[in-house]
Coordinates of C-alpha atoms (C1' of nucleotides) in Angstrom, one line a residue:
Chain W
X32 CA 0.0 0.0 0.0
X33 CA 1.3 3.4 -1.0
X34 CA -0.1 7.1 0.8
X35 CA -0.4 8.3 4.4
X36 CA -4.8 7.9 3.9
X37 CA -6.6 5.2 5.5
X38 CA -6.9 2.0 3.6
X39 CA -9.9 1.7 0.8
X40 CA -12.3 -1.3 0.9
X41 CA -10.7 -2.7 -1.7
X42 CA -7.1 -2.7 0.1
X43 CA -8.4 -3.7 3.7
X44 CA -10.6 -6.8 1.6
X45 CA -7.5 -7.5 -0.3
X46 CA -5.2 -7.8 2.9
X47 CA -7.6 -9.8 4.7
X48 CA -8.5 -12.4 2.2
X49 CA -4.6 -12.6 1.0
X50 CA -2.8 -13.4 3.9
X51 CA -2.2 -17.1 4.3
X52 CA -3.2 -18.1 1.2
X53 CA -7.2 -17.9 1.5
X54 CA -9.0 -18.4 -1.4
X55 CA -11.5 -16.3 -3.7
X56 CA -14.5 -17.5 -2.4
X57 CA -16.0 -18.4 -5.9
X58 CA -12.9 -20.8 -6.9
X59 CA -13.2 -22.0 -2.7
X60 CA -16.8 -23.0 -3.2
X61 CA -16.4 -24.5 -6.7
X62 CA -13.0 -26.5 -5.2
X63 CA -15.0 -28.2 -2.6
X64 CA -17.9 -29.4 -5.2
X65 CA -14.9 -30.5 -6.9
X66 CA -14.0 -32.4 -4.3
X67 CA -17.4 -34.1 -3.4
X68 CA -18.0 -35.0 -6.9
X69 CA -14.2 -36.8 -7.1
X70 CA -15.6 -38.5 -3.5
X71 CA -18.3 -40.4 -5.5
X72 CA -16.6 -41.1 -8.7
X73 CA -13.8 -42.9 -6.6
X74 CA -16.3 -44.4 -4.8
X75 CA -17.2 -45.6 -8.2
X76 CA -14.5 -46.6 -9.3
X77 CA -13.7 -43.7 -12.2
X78 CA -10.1 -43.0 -12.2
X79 CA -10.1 -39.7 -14.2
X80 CA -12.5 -37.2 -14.9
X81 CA -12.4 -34.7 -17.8
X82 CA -12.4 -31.0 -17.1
X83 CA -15.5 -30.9 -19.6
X84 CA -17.6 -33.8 -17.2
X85 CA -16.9 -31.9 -14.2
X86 CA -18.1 -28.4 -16.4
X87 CA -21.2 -30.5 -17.3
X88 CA -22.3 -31.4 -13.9
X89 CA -21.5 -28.2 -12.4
X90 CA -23.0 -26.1 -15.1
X91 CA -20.0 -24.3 -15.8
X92 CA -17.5 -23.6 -18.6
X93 CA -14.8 -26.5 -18.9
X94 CA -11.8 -23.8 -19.0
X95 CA -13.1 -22.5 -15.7
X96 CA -12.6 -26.1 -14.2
X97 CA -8.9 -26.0 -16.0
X98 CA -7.5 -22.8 -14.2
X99 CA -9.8 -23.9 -10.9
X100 CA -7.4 -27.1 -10.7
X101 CA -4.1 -25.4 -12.5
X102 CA -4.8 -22.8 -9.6
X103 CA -4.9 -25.6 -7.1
X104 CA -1.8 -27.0 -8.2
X105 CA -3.1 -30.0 -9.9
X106 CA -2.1 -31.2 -13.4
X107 CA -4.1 -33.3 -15.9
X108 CA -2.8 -35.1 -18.7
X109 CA -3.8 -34.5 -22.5
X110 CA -6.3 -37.1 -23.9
X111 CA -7.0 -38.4 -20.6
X112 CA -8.1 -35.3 -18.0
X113 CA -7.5 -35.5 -14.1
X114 CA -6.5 -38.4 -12.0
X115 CA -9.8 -38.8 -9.7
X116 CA -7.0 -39.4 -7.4
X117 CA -4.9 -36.5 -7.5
X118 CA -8.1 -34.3 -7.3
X119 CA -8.8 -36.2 -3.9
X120 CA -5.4 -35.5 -2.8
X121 CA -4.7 -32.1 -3.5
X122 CA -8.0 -30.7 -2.3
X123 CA -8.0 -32.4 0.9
X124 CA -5.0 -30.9 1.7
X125 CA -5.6 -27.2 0.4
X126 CA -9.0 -27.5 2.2
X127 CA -8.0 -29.1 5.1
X128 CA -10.4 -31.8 5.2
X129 CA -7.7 -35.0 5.7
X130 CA -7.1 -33.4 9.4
X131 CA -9.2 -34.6 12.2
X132 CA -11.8 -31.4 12.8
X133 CA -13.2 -31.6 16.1
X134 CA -16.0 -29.7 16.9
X135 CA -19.1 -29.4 19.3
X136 CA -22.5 -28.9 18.5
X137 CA -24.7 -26.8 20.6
X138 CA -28.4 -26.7 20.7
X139 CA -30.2 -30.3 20.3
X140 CA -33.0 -29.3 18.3
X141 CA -34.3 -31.2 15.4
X142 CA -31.8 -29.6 13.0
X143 CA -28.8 -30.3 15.4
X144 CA -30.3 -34.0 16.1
X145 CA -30.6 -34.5 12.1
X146 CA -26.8 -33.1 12.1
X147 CA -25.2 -35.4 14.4
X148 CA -27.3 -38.3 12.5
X149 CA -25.9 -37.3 8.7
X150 CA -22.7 -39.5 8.1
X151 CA -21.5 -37.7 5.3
X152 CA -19.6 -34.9 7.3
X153 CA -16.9 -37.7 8.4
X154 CA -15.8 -36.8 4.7
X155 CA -14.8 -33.4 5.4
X156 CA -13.1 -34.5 8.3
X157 CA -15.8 -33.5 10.9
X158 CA -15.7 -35.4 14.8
X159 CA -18.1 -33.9 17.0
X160 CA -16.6 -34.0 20.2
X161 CA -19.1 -32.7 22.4
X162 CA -23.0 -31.9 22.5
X163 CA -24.7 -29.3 24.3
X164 CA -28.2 -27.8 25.5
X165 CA -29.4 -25.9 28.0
X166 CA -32.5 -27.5 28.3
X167 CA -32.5 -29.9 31.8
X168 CA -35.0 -32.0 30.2
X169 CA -32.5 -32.9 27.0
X170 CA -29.0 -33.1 29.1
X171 CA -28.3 -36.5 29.4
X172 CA -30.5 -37.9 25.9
X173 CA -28.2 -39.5 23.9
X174 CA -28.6 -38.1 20.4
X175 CA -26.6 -39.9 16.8
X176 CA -24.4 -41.6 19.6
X177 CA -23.5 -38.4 21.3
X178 CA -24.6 -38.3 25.1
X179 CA -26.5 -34.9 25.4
X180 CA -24.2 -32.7 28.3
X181 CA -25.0 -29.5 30.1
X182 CA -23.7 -26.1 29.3
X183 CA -21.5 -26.0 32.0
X184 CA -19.4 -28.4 30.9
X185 CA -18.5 -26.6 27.5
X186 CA -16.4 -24.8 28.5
X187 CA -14.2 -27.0 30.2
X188 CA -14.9 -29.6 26.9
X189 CA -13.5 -26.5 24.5
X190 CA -10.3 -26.3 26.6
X191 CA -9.4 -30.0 26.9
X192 CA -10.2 -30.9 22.9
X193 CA -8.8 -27.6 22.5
X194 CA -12.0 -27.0 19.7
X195 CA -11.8 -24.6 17.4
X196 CA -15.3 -25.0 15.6
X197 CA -18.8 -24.5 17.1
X198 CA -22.1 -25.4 15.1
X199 CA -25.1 -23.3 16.4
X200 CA -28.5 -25.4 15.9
X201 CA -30.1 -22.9 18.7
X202 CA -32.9 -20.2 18.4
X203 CA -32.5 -17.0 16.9
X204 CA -32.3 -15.1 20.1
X205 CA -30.2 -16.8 21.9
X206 CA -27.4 -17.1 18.8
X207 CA -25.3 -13.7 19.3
X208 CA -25.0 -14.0 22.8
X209 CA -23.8 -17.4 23.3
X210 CA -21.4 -16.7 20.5
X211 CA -19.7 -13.7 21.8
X212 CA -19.2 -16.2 24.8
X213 CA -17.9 -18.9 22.7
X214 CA -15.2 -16.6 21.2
X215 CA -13.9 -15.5 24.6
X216 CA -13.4 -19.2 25.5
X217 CA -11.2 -19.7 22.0
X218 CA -13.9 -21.0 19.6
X219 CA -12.4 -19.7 15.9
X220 CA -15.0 -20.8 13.7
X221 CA -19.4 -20.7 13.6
X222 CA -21.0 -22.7 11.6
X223 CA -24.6 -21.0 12.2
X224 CA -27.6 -22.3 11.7
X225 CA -29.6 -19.2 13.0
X226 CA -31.6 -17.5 10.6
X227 CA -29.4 -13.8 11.7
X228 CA -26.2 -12.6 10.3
X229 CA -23.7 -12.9 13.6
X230 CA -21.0 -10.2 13.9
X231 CA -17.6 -11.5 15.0
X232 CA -14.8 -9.8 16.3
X233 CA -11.1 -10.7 13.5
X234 CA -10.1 -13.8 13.5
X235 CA -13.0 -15.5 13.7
X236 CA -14.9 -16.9 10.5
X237 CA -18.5 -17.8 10.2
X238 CA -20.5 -19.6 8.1
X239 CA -24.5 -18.8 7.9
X240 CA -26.4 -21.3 6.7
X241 CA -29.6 -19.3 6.8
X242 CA -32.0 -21.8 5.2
X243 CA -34.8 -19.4 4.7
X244 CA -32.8 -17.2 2.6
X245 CA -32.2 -19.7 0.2
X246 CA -35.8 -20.5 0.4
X247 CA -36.4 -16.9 -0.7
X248 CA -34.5 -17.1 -3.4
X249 CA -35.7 -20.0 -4.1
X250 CA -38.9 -19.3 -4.4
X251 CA -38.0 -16.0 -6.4
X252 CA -36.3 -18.3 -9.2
X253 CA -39.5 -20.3 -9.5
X254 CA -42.1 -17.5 -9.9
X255 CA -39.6 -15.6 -12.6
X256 CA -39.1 -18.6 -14.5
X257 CA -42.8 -19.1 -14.7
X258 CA -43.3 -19.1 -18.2
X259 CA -39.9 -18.8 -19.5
X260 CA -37.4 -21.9 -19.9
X261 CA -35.0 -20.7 -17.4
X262 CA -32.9 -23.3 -16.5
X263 CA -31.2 -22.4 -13.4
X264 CA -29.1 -24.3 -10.8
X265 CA -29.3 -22.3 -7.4
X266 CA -25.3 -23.5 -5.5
X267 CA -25.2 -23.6 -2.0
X268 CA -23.2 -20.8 -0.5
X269 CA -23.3 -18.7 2.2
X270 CA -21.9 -15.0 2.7
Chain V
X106 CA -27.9 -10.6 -30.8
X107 CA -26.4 -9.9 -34.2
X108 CA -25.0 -12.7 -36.0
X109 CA -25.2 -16.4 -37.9
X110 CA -23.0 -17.4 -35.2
X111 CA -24.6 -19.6 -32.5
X112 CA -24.7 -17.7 -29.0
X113 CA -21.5 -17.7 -27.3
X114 CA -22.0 -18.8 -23.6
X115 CA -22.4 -15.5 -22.3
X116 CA -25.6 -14.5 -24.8
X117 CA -27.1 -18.2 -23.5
X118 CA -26.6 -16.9 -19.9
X119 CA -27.7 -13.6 -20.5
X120 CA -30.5 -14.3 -22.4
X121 CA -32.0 -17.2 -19.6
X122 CA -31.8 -14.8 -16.7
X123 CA -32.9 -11.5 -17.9
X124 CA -36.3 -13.2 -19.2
X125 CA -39.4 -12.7 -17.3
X126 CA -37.1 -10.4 -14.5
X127 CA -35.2 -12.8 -13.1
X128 CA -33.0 -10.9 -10.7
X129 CA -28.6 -11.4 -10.8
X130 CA -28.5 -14.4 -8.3
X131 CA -25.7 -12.0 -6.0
X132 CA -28.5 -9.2 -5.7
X133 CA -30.9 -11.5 -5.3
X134 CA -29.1 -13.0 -2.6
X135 CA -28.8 -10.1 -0.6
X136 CA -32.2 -8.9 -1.6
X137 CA -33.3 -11.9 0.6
X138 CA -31.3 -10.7 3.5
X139 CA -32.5 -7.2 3.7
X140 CA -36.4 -8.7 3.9
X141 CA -35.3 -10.9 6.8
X142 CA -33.7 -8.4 8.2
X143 CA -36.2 -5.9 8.0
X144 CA -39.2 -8.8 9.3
X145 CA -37.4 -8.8 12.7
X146 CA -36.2 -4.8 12.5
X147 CA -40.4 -4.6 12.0
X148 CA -40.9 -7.4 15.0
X149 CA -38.8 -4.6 17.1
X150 CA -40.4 -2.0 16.6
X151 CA -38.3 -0.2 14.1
X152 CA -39.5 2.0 11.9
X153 CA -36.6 3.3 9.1
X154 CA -33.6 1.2 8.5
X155 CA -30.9 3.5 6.7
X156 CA -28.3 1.9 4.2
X157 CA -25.2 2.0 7.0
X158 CA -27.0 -0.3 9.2
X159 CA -27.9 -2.5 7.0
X160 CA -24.4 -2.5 5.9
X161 CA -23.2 -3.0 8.5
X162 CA -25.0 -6.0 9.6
X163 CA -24.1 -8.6 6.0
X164 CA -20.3 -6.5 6.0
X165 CA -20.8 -4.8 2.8
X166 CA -20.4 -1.3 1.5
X167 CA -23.6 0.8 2.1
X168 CA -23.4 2.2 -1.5
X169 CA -24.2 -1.2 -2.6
X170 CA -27.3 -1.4 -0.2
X171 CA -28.6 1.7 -1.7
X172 CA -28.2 0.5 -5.1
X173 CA -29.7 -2.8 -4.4
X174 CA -32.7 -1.5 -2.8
X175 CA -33.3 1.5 -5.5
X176 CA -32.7 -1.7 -8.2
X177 CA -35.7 -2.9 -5.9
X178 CA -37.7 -0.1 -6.5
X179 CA -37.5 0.9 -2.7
X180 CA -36.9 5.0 -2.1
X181 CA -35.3 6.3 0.9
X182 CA -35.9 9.6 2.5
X183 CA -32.4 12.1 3.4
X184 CA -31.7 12.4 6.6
X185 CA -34.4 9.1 7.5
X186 CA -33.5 6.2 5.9
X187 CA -35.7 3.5 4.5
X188 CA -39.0 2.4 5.7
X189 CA -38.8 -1.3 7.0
X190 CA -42.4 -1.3 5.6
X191 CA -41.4 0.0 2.6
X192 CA -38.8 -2.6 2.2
X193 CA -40.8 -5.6 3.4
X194 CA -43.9 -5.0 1.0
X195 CA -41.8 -4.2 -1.8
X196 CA -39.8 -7.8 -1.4
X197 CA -42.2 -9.8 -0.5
X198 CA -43.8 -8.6 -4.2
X199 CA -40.3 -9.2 -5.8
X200 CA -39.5 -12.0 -4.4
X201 CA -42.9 -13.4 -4.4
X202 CA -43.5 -14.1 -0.9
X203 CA -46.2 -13.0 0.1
X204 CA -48.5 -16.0 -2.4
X205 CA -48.8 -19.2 -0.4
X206 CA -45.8 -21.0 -1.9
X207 CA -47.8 -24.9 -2.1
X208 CA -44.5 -27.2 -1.6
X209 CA -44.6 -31.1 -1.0
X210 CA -41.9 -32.6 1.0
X211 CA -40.1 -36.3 0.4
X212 CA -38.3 -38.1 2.4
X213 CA -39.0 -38.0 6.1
X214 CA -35.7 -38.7 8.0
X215 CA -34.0 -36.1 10.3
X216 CA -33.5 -33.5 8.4
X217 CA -36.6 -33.8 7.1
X218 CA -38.3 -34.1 10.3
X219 CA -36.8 -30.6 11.1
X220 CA -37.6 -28.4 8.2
X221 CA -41.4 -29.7 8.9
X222 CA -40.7 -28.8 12.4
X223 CA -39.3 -25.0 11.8
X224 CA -41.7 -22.7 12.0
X225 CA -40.0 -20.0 10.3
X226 CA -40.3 -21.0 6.9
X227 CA -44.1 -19.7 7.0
X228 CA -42.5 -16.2 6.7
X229 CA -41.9 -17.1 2.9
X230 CA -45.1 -18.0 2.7
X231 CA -44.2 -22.0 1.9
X232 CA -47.4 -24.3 2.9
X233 CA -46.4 -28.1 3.0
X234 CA -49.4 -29.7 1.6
X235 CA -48.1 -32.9 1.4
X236 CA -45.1 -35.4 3.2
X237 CA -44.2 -38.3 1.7
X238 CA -41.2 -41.3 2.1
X239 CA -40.8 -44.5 0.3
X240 CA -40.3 -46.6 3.9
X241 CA -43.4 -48.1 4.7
X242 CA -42.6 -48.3 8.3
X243 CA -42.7 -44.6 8.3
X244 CA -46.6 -43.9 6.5
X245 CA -49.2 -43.1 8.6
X246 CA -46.8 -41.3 11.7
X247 CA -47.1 -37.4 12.1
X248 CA -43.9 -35.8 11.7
X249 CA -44.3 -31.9 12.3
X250 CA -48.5 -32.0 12.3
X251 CA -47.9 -33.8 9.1
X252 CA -49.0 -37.5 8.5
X253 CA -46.4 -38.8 6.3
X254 CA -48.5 -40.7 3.2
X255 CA -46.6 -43.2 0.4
X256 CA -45.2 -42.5 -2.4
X257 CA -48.0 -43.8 -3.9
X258 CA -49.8 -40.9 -2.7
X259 CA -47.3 -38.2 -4.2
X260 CA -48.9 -38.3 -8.0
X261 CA -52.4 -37.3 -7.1
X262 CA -51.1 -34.5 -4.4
X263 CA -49.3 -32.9 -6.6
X264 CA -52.2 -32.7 -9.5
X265 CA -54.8 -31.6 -7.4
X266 CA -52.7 -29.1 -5.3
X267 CA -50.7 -28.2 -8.5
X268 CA -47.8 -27.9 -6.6
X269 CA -44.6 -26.6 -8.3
X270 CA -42.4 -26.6 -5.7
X271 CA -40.5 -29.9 -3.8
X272 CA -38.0 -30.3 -1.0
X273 CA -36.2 -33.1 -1.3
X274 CA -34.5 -34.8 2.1
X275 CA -33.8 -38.1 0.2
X276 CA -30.5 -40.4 0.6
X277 CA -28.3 -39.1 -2.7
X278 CA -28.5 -42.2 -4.4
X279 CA -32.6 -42.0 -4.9
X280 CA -32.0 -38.3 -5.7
X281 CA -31.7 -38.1 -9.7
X282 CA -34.4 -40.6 -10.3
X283 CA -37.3 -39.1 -8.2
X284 CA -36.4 -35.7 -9.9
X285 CA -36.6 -37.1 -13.0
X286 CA -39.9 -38.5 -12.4
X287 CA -41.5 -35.1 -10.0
X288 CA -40.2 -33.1 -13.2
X289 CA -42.6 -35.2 -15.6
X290 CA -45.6 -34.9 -13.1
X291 CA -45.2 -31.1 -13.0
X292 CA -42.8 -30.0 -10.7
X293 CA -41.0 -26.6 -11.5
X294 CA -38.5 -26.0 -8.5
X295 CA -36.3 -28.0 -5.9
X296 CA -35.0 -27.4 -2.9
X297 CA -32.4 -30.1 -3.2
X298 CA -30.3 -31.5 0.7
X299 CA -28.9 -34.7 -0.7
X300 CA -25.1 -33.3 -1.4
X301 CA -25.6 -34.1 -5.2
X302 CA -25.6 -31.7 -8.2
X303 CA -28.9 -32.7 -9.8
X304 CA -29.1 -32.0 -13.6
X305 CA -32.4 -30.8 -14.8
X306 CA -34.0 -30.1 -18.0
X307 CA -34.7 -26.1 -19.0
X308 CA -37.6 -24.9 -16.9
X309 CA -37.1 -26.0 -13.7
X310 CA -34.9 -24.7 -10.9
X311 CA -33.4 -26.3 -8.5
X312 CA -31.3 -25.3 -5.1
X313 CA -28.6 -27.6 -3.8
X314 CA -28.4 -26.8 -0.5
X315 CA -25.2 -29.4 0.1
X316 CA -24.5 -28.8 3.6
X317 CA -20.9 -30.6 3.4
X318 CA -20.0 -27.8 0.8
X319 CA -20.5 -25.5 3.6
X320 CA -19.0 -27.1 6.3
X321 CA -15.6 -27.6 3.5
X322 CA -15.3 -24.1 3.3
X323 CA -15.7 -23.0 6.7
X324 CA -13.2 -25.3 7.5
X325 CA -10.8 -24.3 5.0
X326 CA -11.5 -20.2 6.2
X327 CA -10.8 -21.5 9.6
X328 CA -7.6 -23.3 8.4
X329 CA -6.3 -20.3 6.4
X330 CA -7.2 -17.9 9.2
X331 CA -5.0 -19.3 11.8
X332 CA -2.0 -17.4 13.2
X333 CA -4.1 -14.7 11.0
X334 CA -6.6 -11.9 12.1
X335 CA -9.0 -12.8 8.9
X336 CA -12.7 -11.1 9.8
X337 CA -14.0 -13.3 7.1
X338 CA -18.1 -14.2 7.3
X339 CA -19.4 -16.8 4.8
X340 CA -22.3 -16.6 3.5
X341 CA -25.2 -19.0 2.5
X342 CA -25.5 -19.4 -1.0
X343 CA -26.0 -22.1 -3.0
X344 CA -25.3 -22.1 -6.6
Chain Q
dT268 C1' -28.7 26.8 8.1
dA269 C1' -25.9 22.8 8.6
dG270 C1' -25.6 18.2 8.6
dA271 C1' -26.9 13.7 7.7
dT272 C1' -28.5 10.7 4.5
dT273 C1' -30.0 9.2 0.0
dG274 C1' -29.2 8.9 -5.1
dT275 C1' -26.3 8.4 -9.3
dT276 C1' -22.5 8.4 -12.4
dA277 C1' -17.8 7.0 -13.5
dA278 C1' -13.9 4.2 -12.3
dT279 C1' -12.2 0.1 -10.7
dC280 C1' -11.7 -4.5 -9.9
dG281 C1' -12.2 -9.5 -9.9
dA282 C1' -14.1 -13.3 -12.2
dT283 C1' -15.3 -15.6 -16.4
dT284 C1' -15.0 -16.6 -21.2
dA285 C1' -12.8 -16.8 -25.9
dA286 C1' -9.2 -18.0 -28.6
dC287 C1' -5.5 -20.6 -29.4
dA288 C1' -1.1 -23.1 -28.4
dA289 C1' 0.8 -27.2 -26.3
dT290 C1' 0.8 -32.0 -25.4
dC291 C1' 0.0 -36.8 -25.2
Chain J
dT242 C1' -0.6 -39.2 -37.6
dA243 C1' -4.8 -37.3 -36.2
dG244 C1' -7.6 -36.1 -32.6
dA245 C1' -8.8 -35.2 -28.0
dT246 C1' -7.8 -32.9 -24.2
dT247 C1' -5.1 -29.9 -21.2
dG248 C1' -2.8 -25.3 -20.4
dT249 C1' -2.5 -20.2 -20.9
dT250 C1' -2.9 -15.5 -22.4
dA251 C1' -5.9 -11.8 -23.7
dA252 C1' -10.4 -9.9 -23.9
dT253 C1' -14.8 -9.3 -21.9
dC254 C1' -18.1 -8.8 -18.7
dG255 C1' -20.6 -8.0 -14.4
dA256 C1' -20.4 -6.5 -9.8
dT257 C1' -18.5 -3.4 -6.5
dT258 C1' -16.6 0.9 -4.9
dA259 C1' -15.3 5.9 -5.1
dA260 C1' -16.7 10.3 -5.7
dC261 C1' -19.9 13.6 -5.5
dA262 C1' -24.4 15.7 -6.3
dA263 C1' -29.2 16.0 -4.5
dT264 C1' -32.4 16.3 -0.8
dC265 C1' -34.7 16.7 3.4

DNA sequence: TAGATTGTTAATCGATTAACAATC
DNA sequence: TAGATTGTTAATCGATTAACAATC
């Protein structure tokens, strides 16, 4: 940065999403459905895919998929694409699903109950060390194998996993509280489930999954394409 | 378009989403969050909303906010701000929430034993007016104040509700085939949980929610963040 | 009035696509 | 070889921000 002034948005995004080798969240989200879809074809047995079958199922151009994986650093070979392989690979490591994530999971709700009963987030890594409620009458339940504890023992759970990832399946009201106090005992990353945009202090990322919002848009895809022969795929991110 | 040529990929993508005013998917976005926004500002109490605060709350620039909403059709006052009134009628119109949205839902496991259990999705005016799974051992229990029915069921619900819209809380491998078969009995949008990319014929839109996309990123933000003071929020799109 | 806030145009920036070369 | 596919640079496009005018 050059000048005495204050840093524009531009500079102050730039630093922040720079600095240890983040990644544009468009390439991020398309590198993990990268990922996923490499999950199933080894699972099938496919040991390459083309950049043009992975444009195809994502509904994307094929040299988009070419500098996505020449920007992750992995190679393909003329006449034959990517090694499903080397796709597995590379993106576990860049997005740091081979590591064991431990997390806990606070607020035993339907949506956290149907959470700690999907499977499928062992992929990424994911080991739910701890369960939460403040609700007496749950403590003690035992939920997708996970014994259902108090809130006072979280904190002293956070410290001895040494956690790093909390996912909020708890009411609206109760979200930007309890988060504020889940930062202050070391939590570094939300994965919220409360329909509210949660303001964090640096340092901490957050994730909203904010269902009704895609809902919304949703629902605003359907009643424009009425009519028309819009063929739109909605992605599943969250800002 | 001018030209023999046949349209490049960028007068195909033009030419789907401008039709019938389909909104740019990243407006549209954070159109959706400015009406949730402004339903609880309006459950508070508060009157005006001006662009800083709602800029404040999703981390973007309030220029942006003021563009979006004026794209909206939504006029501020100087030295005010914006009616949260103003802003909730005028989405809900846009948007197309304030219809009864008529959905069906299929596939009654956890998750979707929670979305039938959330109350807030009535906000975006969906009505479930039909639950259905293929397990036997699951018809005739209430899930939500729904009785789940057969699939046998699912054909005549869906003619003489017309229902356009379906959320889908299947296992990914039954995915594909029960879209392909709710596309030919009428159905025009998805709201998709099984973390598969569903291909679908012009027409019909579909959401992938894909939950373990989320939870990828967030984990790689949290990896790239560490030792870092990254303020980064993720948001909760799906594309 | 002065000040706060909205409204709008021009500039900037990042992401995507087109064109084409390189390689097996 | 011929053909299919990857790799890369330049052009394009859309979205965001900066600057500033307008308004209450």
């Amino acid at each position: 940065m050059v000048g005495t002034g204050r840093p524009t948005a531009h500079e102050r995004g730039r630093a922040e999403s720079e600095e240890r080798g983040a990644l544009p969240r468009p390439l991020r989200e398309r590198l993990a459905r990268y990922h996923q879809i490499a999950t199933r074809a080894g699972e099938l047995g496919q040991a390459t895919l083309s950049s043009a079958s992975l444009a195809g199922m994502l509904g994307i151009d094929d040299t988009l998929v070419r500098k996505d994986l020449a920007a992750a650093g992995i190679a393909g070979r003329p006449k034959v694409g990517f090694a499903t392989r080397d796709i597995l690979c590379r993106l576990d490591d860049l997005l740091g699903l081979g590591d064991s994530n431990q997390a806990i999971l606070i607020g035993c709700g339907h949506l956290g109950g149907a959470i700690l009963n999907y499977a499928g987030f062992a992929k990424c890594g994911l080991k739910v060390v701890g369960v939460f409620d403040s609700d007496h009458a749950k403590v003690g339940r035992t939920v997708g194998g996970h014994e259902v504890l108090p809130m006072e023992k979280c904190r002293s759970v956070i410290e001895v996993f040494q956690v790093a990832l909390a996912i909020l399946t708890v009411p609206t009201s109760a979200a930007q509280e309890l988060v504020d106090w889940l930062v202050g005992r070391g939590i570094r990353a939300i994965w919220n489930f409360a329909p509210v945009d949660l303001r964090l202090p640096p340092g901490v990322v957050v994730r909203n999954e904010n269902l009704a919002v895609g809902l919304a848009q949703l629902i605003h895809s359907l009643k424009a394409s009425r009519g028309g022969q819009t063929a739109a795929a909605e992605g599943g991110r969250n800002p």
